[in-house]
Tab-separated table of C-alpha atoms in Angstrom:
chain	number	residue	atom	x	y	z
A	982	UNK	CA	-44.618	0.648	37.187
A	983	UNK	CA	-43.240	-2.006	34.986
A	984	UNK	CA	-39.832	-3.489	36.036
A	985	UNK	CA	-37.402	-5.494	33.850
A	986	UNK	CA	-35.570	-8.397	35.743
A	987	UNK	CA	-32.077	-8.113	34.010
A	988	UNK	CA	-30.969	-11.185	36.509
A	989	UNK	CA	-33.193	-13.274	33.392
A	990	UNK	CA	-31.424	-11.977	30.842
A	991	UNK	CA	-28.686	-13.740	28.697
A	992	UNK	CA	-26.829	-11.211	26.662
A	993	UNK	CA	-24.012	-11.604	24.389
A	994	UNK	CA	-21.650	-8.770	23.800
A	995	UNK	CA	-19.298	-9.212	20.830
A	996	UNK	CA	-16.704	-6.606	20.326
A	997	UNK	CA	-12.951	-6.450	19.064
A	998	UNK	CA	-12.315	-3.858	21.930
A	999	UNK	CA	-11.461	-5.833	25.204
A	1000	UNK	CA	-12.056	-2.223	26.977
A	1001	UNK	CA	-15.517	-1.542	25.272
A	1002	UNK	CA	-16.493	-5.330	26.420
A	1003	UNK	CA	-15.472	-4.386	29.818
A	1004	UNK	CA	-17.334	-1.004	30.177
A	1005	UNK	CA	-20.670	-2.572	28.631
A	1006	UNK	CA	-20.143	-5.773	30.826
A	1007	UNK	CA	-20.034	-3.646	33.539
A	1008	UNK	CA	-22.908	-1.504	32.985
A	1009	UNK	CA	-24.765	-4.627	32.552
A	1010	UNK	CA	-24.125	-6.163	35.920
A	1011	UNK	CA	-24.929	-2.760	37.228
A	1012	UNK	CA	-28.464	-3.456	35.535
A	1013	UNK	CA	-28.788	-6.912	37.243
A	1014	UNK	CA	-27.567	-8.819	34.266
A	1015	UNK	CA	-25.747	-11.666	35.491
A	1016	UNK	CA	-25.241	-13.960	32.540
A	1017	UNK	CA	-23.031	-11.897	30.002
A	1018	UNK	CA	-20.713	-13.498	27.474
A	1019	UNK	CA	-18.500	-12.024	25.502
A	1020	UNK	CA	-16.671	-12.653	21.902
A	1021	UNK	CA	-14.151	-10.857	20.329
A	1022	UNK	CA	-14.855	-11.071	16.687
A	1023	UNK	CA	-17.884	-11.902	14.160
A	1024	UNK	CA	-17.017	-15.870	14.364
A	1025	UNK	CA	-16.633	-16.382	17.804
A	1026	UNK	CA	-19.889	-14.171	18.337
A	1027	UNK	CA	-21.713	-16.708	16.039
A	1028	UNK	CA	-20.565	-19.490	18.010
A	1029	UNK	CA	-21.157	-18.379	21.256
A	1030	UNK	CA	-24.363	-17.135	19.469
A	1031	UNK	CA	-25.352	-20.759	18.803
A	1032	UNK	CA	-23.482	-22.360	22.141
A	1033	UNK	CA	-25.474	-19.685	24.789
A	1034	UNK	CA	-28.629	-18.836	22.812
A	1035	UNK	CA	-28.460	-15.271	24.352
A	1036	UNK	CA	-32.090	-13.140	24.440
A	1037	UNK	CA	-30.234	-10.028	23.506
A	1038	UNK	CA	-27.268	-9.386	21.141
A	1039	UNK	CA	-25.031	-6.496	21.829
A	1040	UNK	CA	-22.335	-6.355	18.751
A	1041	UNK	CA	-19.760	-3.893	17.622
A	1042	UNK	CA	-19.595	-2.454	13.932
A	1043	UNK	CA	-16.308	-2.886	12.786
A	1044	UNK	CA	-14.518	-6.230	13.626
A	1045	UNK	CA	-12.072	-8.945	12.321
A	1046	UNK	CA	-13.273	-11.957	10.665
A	1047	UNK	CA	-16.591	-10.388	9.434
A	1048	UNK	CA	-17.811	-7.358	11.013
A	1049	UNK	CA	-21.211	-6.649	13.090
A	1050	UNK	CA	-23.508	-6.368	9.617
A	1051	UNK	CA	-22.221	-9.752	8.448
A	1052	UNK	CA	-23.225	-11.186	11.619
A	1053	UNK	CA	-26.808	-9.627	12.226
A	1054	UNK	CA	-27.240	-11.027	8.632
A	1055	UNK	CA	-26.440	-14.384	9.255
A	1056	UNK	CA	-28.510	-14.456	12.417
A	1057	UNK	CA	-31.354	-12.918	11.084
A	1058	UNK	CA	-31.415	-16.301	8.171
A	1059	UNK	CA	-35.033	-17.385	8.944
A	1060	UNK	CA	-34.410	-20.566	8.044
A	1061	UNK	CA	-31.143	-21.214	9.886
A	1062	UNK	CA	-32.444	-23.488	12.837
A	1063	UNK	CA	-31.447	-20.501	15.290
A	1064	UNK	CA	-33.346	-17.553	16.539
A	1065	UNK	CA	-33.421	-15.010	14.109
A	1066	UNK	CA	-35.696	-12.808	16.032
A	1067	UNK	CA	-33.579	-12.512	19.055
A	1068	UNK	CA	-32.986	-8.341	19.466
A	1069	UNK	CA	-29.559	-7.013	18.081
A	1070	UNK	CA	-28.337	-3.900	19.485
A	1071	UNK	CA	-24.952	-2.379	16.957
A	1072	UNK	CA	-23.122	-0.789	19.524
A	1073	UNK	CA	-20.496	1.384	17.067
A	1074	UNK	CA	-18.755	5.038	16.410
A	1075	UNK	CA	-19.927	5.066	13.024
A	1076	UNK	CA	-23.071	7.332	13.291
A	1077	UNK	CA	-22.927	8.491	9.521
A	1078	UNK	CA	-26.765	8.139	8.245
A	1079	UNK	CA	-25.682	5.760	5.379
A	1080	UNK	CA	-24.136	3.404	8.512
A	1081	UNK	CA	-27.644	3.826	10.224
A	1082	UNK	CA	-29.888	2.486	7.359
A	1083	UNK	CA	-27.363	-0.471	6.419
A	1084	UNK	CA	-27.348	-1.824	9.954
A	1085	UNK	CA	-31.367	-1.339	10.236
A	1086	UNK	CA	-31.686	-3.370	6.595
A	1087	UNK	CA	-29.813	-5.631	7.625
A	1088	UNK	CA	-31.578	-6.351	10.759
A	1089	UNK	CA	-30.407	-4.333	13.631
A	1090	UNK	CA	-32.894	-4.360	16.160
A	1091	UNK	CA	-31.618	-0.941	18.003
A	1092	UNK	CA	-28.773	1.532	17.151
A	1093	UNK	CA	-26.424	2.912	19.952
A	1094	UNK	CA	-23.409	5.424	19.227
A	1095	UNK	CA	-20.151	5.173	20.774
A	1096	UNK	CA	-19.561	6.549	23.471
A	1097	UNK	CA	-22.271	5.309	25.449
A	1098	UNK	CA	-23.809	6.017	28.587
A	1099	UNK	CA	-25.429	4.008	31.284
A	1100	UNK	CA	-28.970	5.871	30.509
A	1101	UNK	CA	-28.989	5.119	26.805
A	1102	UNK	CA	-27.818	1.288	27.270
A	1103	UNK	CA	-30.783	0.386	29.451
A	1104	UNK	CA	-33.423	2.393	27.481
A	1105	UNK	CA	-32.058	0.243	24.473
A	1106	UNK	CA	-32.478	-2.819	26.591
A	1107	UNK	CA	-35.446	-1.583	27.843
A	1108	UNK	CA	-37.004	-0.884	24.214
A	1109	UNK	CA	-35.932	-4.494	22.970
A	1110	UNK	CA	-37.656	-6.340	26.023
A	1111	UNK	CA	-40.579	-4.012	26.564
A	1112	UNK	CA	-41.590	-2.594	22.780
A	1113	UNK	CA	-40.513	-5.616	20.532
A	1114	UNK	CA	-41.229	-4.741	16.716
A	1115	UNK	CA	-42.738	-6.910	14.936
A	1116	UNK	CA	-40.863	-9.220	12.455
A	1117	UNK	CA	-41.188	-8.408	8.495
A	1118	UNK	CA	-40.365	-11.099	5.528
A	1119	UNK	CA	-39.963	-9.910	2.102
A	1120	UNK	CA	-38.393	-11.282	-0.858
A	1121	UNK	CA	-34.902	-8.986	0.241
A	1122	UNK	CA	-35.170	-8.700	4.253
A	1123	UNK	CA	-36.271	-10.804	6.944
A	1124	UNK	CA	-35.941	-8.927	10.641
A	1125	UNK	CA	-38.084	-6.482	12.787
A	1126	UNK	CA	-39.636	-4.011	11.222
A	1127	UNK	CA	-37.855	-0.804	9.608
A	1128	UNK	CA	-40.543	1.423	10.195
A	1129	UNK	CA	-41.090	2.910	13.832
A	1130	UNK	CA	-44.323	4.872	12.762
A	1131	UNK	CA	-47.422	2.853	12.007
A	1132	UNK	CA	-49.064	5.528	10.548
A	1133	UNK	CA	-51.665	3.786	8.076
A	1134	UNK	CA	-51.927	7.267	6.112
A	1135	UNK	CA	-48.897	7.651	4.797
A	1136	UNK	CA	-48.430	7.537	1.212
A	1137	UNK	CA	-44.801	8.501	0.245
A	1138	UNK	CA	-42.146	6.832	-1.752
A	1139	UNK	CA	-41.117	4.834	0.913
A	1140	UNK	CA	-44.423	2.661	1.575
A	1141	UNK	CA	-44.106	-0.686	1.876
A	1142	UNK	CA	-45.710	-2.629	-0.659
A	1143	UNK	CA	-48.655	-5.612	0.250
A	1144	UNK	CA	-45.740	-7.903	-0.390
A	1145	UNK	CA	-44.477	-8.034	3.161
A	1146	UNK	CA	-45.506	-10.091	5.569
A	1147	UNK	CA	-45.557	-9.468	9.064
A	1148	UNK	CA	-44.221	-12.756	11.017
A	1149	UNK	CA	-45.466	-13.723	14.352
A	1150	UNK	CA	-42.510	-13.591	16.432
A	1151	UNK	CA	-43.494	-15.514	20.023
A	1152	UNK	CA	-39.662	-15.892	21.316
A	1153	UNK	CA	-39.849	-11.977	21.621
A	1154	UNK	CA	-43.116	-12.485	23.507
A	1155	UNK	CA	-41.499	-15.128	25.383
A	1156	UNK	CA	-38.956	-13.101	26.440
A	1157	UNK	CA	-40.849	-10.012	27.546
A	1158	UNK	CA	-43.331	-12.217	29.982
A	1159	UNK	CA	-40.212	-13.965	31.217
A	1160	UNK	CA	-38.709	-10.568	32.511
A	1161	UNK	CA	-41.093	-8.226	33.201
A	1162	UNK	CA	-43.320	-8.018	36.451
């Protein structure tokens, strides 16, 4: 059986909600985690971004400053001198389908409705750490990859052209060996 050490994990949860930070900070240390920080709005969860280097981001949809989109998108800058592949969980109680496929295009690593349980926290966590998706970079989108089905037959209108490039992504690797035993 394959067990995640969540004592290894840095994880940054940025959310306007003092409440919300305390539940998932909570169910965190519950998990093991140990080094959680928190933010309370899009620019203080880019600085402590840059100040902690976290190896997961847990951030809220709708925040002051610039919301939870506006900061997966600045992470996820390729060229930025930070870690754009680090996982990015949008923790929010906007489940509307439209919400869904802007937070995956603009990086999102893993989608998780308010409210949340204990159960579907850790299988996120779990699913960043133990099934990281490769990294795609297109002309328009740099982050993991927007597809969960690898199907090499499919031939619909959503198929992604031979302009994307799949981008080795070894701080996910990194990560995984660092945690797992």
């Amino acid at each position: 059986m394959i067990r995640v050490d969540f004592t290894k994990l840095r994880i940054l949860v940025v959310d306007d909600n003092a409440h919300m930070r305390r539940i998932v900070r909570t169910l965190l240390h519950g998990f093991g985690s140990r080094e959680v920080y928190e933010a309370e709005d899009g620019a203080s969860g880019l600085e402590m971004f840059t100040t902690h280097l976290p190896d997961i981001i847990i951030v809220d949809w709708s925040m002051p400053i610039f919301d939870g989109v506006e900061l997966t998108t600045m992470i996820r800058q390729p060229d930025s001198g930070m870690n754009p592949y680090v996982p990015i969980i949008m923790l929010t109680g906007h489940s509307e389908k439209s919400r869904v496929i802007r937070a995956r295009d603009a990086g999102v690593t893993e989608f998780l409705c308010k409210p949340i349980s204990s159960k579907a926290l850790h299988q996120r966590l779990l699913n960043c750490v133990l099934n990281p998706r490769p990294f795609i970079k297109t002309r328009d989108y740099f982050g993991p990859d927007r597809r969960r089905s690898t199907a090499a037959t499919y031939s619909g209108p959503e198929r992604r052209s031979k302009t994307a490039n799949v981008v080795e992504d070894t701080a996910n690797a990194r990560l995984r060996d660092s945690v797992v035993s």
